[in-house]
Coordinates of N, CA and C in Angstrom, one line a residue:
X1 N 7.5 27.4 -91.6 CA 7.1 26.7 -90.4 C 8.1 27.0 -89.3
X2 N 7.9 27.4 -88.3 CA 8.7 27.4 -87.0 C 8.8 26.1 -85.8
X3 N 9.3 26.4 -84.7 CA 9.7 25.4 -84.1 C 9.5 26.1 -82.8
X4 N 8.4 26.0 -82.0 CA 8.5 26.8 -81.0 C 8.0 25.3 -79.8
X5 N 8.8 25.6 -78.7 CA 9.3 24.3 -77.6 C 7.6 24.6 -77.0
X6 N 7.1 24.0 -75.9 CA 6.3 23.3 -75.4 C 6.7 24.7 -74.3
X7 N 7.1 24.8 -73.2 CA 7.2 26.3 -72.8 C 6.8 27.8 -73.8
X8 N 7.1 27.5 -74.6 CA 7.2 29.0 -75.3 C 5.5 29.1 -75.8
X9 N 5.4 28.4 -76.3 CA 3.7 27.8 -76.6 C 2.7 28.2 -75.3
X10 N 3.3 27.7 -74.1 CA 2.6 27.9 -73.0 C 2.6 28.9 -72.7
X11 N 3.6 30.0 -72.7 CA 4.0 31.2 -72.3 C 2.9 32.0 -73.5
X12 N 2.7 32.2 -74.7 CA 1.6 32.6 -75.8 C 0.5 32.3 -75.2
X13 N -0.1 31.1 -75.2 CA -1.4 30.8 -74.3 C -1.5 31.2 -72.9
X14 N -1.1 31.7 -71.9 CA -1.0 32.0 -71.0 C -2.8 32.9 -71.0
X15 N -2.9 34.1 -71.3 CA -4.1 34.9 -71.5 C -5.2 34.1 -71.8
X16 N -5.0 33.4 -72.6 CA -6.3 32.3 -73.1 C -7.0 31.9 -72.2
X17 N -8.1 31.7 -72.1 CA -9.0 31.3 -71.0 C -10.0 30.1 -71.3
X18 N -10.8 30.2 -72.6 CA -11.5 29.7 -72.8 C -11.3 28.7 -74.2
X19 N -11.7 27.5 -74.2 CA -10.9 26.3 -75.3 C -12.6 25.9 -76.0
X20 N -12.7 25.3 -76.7 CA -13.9 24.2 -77.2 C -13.3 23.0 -77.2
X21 N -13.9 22.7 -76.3 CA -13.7 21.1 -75.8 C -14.2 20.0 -76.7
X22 N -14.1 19.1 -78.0 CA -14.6 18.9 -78.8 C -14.5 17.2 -78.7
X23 N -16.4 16.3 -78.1 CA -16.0 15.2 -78.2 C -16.6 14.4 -79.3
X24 N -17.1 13.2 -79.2 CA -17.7 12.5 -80.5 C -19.2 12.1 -79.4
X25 N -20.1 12.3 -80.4 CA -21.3 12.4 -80.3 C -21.7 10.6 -80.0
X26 N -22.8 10.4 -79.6 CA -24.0 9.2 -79.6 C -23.6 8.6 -81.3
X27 N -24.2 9.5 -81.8 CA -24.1 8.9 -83.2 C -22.7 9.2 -84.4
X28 N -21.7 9.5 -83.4 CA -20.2 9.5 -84.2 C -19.9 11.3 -84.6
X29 N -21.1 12.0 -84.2 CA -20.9 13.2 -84.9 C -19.9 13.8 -83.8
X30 N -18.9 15.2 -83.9 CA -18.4 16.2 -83.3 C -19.3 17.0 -82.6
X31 N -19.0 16.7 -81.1 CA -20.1 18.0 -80.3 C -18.5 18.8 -79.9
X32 N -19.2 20.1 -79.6 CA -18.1 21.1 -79.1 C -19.3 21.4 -78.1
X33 N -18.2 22.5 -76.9 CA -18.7 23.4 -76.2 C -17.5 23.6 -75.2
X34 N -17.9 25.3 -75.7 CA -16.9 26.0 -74.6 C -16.6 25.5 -72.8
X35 N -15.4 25.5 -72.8 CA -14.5 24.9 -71.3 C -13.5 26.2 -71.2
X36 N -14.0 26.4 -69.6 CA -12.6 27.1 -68.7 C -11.3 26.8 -68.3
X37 N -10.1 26.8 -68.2 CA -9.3 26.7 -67.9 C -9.0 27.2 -66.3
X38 N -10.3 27.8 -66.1 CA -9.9 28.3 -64.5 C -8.7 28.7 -64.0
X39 N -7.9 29.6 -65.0 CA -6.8 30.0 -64.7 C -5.3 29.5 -64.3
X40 N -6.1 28.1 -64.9 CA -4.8 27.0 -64.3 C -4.5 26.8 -66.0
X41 N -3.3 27.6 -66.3 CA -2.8 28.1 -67.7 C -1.1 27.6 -67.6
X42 N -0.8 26.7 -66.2 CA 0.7 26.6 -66.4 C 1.1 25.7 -67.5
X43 N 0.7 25.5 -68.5 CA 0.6 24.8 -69.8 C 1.9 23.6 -70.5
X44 N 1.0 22.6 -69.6 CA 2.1 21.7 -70.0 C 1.9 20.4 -71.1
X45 N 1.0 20.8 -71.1 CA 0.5 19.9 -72.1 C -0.7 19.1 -71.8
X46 N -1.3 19.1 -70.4 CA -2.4 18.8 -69.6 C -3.6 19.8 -69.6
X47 N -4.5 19.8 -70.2 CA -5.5 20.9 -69.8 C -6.7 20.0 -68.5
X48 N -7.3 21.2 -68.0 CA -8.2 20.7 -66.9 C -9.4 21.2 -66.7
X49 N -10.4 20.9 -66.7 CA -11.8 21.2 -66.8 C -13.0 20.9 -65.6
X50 N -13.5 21.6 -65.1 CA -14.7 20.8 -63.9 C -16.2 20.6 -64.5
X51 N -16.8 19.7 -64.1 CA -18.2 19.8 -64.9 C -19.0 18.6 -64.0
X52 N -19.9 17.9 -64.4 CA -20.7 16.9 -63.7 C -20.6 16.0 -64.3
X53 N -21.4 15.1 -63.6 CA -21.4 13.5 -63.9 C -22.3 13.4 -65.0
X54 N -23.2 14.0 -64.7 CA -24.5 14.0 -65.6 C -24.4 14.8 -67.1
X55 N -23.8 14.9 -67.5 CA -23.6 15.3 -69.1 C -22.9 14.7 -70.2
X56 N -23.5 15.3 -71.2 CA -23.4 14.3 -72.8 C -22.0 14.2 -72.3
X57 N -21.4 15.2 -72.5 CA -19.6 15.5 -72.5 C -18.8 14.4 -71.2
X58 N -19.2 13.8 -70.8 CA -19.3 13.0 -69.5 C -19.3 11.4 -69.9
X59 N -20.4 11.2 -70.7 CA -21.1 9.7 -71.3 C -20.2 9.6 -72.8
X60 N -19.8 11.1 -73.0 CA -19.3 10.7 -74.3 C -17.4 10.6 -74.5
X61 N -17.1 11.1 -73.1 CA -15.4 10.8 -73.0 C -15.7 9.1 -72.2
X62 N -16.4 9.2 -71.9 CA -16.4 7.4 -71.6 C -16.2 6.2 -72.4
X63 N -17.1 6.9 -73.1 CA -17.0 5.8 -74.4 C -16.3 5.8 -75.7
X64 N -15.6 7.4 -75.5 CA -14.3 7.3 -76.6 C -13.6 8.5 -76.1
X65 N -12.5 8.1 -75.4 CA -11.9 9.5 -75.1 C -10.9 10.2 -75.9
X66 N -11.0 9.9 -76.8 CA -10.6 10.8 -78.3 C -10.9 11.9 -78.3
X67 N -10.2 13.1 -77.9 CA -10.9 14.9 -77.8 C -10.1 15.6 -78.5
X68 N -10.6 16.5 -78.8 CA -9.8 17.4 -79.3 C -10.0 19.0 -78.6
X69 N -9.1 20.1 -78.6 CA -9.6 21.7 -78.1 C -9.3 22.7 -78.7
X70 N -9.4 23.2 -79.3 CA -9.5 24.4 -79.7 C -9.6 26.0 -78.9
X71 N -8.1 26.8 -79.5 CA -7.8 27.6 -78.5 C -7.5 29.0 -79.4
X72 N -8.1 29.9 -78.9 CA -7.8 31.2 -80.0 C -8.0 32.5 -79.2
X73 N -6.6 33.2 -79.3 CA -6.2 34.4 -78.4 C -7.0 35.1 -79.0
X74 N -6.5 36.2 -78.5 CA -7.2 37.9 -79.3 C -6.3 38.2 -80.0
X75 N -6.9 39.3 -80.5 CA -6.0 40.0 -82.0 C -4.9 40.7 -81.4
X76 N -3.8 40.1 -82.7 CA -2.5 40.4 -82.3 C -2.3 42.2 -82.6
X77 N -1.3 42.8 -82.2 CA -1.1 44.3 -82.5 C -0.9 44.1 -84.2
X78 N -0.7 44.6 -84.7 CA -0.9 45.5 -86.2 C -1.9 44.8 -86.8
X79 N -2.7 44.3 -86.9 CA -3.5 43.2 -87.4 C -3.3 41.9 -88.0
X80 N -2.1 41.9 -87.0 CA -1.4 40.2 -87.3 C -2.6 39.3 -87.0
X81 N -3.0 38.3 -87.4 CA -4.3 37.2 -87.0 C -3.2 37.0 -85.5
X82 N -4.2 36.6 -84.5 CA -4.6 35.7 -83.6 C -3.5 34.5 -83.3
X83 N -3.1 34.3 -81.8 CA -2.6 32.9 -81.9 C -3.9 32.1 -82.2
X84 N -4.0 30.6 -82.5 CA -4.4 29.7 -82.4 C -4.0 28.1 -82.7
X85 N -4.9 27.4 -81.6 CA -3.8 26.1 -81.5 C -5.2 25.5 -81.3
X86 N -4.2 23.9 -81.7 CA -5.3 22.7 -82.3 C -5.0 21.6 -81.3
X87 N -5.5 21.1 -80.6 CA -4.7 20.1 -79.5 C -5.2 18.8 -79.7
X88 N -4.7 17.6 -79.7 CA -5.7 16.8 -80.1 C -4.9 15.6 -78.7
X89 N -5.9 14.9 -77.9 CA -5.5 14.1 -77.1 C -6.5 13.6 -76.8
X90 N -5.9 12.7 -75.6 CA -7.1 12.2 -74.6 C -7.9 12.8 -73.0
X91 N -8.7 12.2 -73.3 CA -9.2 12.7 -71.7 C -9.5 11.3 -70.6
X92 N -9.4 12.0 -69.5 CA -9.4 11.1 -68.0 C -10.3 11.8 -67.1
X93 N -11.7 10.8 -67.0 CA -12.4 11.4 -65.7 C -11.6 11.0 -64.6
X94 N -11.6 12.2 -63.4 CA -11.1 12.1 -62.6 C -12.1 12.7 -61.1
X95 N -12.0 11.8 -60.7 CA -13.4 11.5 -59.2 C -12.5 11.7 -57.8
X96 N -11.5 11.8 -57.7 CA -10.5 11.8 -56.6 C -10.6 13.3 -55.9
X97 N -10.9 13.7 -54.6 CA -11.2 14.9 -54.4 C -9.8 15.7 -54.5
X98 N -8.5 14.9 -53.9 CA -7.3 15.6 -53.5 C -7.2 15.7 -54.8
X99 N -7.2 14.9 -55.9 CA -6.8 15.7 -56.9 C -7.5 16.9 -58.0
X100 N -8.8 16.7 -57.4 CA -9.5 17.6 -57.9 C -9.3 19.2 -57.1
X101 N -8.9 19.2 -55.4 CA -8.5 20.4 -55.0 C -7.2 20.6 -55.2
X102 N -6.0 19.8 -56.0 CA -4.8 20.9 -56.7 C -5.7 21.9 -57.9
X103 N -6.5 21.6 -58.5 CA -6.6 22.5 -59.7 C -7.9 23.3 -59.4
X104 N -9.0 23.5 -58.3 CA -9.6 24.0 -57.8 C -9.1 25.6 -57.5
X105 N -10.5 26.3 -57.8 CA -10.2 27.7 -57.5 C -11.2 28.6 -57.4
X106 N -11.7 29.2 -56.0 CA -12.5 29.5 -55.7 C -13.8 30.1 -56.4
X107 N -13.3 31.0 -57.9 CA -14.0 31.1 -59.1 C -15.3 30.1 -59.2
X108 N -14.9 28.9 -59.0 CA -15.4 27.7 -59.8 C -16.8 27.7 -59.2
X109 N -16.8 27.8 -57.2 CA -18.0 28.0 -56.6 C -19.4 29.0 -57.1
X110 N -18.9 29.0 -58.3 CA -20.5 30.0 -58.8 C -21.1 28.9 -59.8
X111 N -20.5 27.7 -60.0 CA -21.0 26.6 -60.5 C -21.0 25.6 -59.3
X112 N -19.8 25.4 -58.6 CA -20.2 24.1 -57.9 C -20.2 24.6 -56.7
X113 N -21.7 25.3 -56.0 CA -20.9 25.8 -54.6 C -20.9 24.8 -53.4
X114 N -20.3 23.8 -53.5 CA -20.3 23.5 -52.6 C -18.9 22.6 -53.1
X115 N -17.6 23.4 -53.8 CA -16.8 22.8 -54.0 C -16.6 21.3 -54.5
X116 N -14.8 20.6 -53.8 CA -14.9 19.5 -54.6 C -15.7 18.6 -53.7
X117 N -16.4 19.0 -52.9 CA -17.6 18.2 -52.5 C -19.0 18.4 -53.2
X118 N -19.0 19.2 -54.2 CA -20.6 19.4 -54.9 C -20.9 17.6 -55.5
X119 N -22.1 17.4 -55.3 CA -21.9 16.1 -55.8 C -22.5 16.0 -57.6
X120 N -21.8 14.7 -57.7 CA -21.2 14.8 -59.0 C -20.2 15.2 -59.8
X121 N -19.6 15.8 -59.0 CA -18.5 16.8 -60.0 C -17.6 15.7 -60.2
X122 N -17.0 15.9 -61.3 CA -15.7 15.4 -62.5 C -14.5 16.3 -62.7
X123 N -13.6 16.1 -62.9 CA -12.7 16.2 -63.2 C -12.1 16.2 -64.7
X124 N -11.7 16.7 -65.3 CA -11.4 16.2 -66.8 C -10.2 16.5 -67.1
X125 N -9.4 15.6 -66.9 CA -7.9 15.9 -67.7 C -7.8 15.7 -68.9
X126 N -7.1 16.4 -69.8 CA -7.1 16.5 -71.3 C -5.5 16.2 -71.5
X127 N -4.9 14.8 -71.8 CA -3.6 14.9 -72.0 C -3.3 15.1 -73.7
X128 N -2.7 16.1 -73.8 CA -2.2 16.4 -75.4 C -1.7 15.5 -75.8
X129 N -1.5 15.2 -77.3 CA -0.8 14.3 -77.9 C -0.1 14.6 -79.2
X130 N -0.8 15.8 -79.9 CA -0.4 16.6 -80.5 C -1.1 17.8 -80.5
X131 N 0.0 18.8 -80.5 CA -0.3 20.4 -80.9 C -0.2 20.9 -81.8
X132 N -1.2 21.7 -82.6 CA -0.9 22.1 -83.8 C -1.6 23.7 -83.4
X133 N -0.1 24.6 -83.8 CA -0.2 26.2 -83.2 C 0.0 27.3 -84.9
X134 N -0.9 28.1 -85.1 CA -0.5 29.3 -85.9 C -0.7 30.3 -84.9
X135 N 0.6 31.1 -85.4 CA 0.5 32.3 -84.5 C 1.4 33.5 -85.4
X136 N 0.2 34.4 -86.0 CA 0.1 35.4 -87.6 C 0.8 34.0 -88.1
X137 N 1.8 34.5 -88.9 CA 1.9 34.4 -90.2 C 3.0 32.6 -90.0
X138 N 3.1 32.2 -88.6 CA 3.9 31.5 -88.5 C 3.0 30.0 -87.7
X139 N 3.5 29.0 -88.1 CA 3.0 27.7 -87.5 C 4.0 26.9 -87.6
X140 N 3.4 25.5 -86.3 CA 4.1 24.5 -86.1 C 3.1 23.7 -85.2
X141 N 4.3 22.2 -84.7 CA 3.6 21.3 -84.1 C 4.1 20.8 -83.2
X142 N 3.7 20.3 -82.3 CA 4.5 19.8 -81.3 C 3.6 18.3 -81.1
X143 N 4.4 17.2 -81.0 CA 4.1 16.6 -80.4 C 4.7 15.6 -79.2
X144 N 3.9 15.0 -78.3 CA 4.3 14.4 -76.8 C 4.4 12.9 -76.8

């Protein structure tokens, strides 16, 4: 087991783009579905997500914001497996526009074009609570 700090973790994820955002269903089950990071990868232990008002993923951090993400690089050189990391935290809808245009990036307008004025849009902060990272042959955990 290694020990790698909360930077160094971030610096590995950096390339990663895409997470499975994983919440608890109507009826208690695990829904996933893939979430962007929109390039906002300074990885601090916050992840951030845009999406609407109107979805499961929406009704269902409301009523338990218990999430978890799932995060998995590409293949390492010699055929070492893959980083991947287990994040398990909470989430915060967030409706505030100023703070919705710090993490904004013009990418996003091919979903919301009419920015952080498209109406309905959300905000999703994902605060870690614990990290659980293998990366080949080595793992650890970090927790906040």
């Amino acid at each position: 087991m290694t020990t790698l700090t909360l930077p160094e973790l971030a610096k590995k994820m950096a390339n990663i783009d895409f997470t499975m955002l994983q919440t608890h269903s109507d009826s208690g089950e695990i829904a996933a579905r893939p979430m962007s990071n929109n390039g906002d990868v300074d990885y601090d232990g916050d992840s951030w997500f845009f999406t609407t008002e109107d979805t499961d993923m929406v009704r269902e951090i409301t009523r338990d914001p218990k999430v978890a993400l799932s995060f998995t690089g590409s293949k390492s050189l010699l055929g070492k497996p893959p980083l991947f990391v287990a994040v398990q935290g909470r989430a915060t809808l967030i409706r505030d526009k100023a703070v919705m245009q710090q993490h904004w990036v013009k990418d996003l307008e091919r979903w919301f074009a009419q920015g952080v004025d498209s109406p309905g849009l959300v905000l999703i902060q994902v605060a870690a609570a614990r990290i659980h990272y293998w990366d080949g042959e080595d793992q650890g955990e970090i927790l906040r």
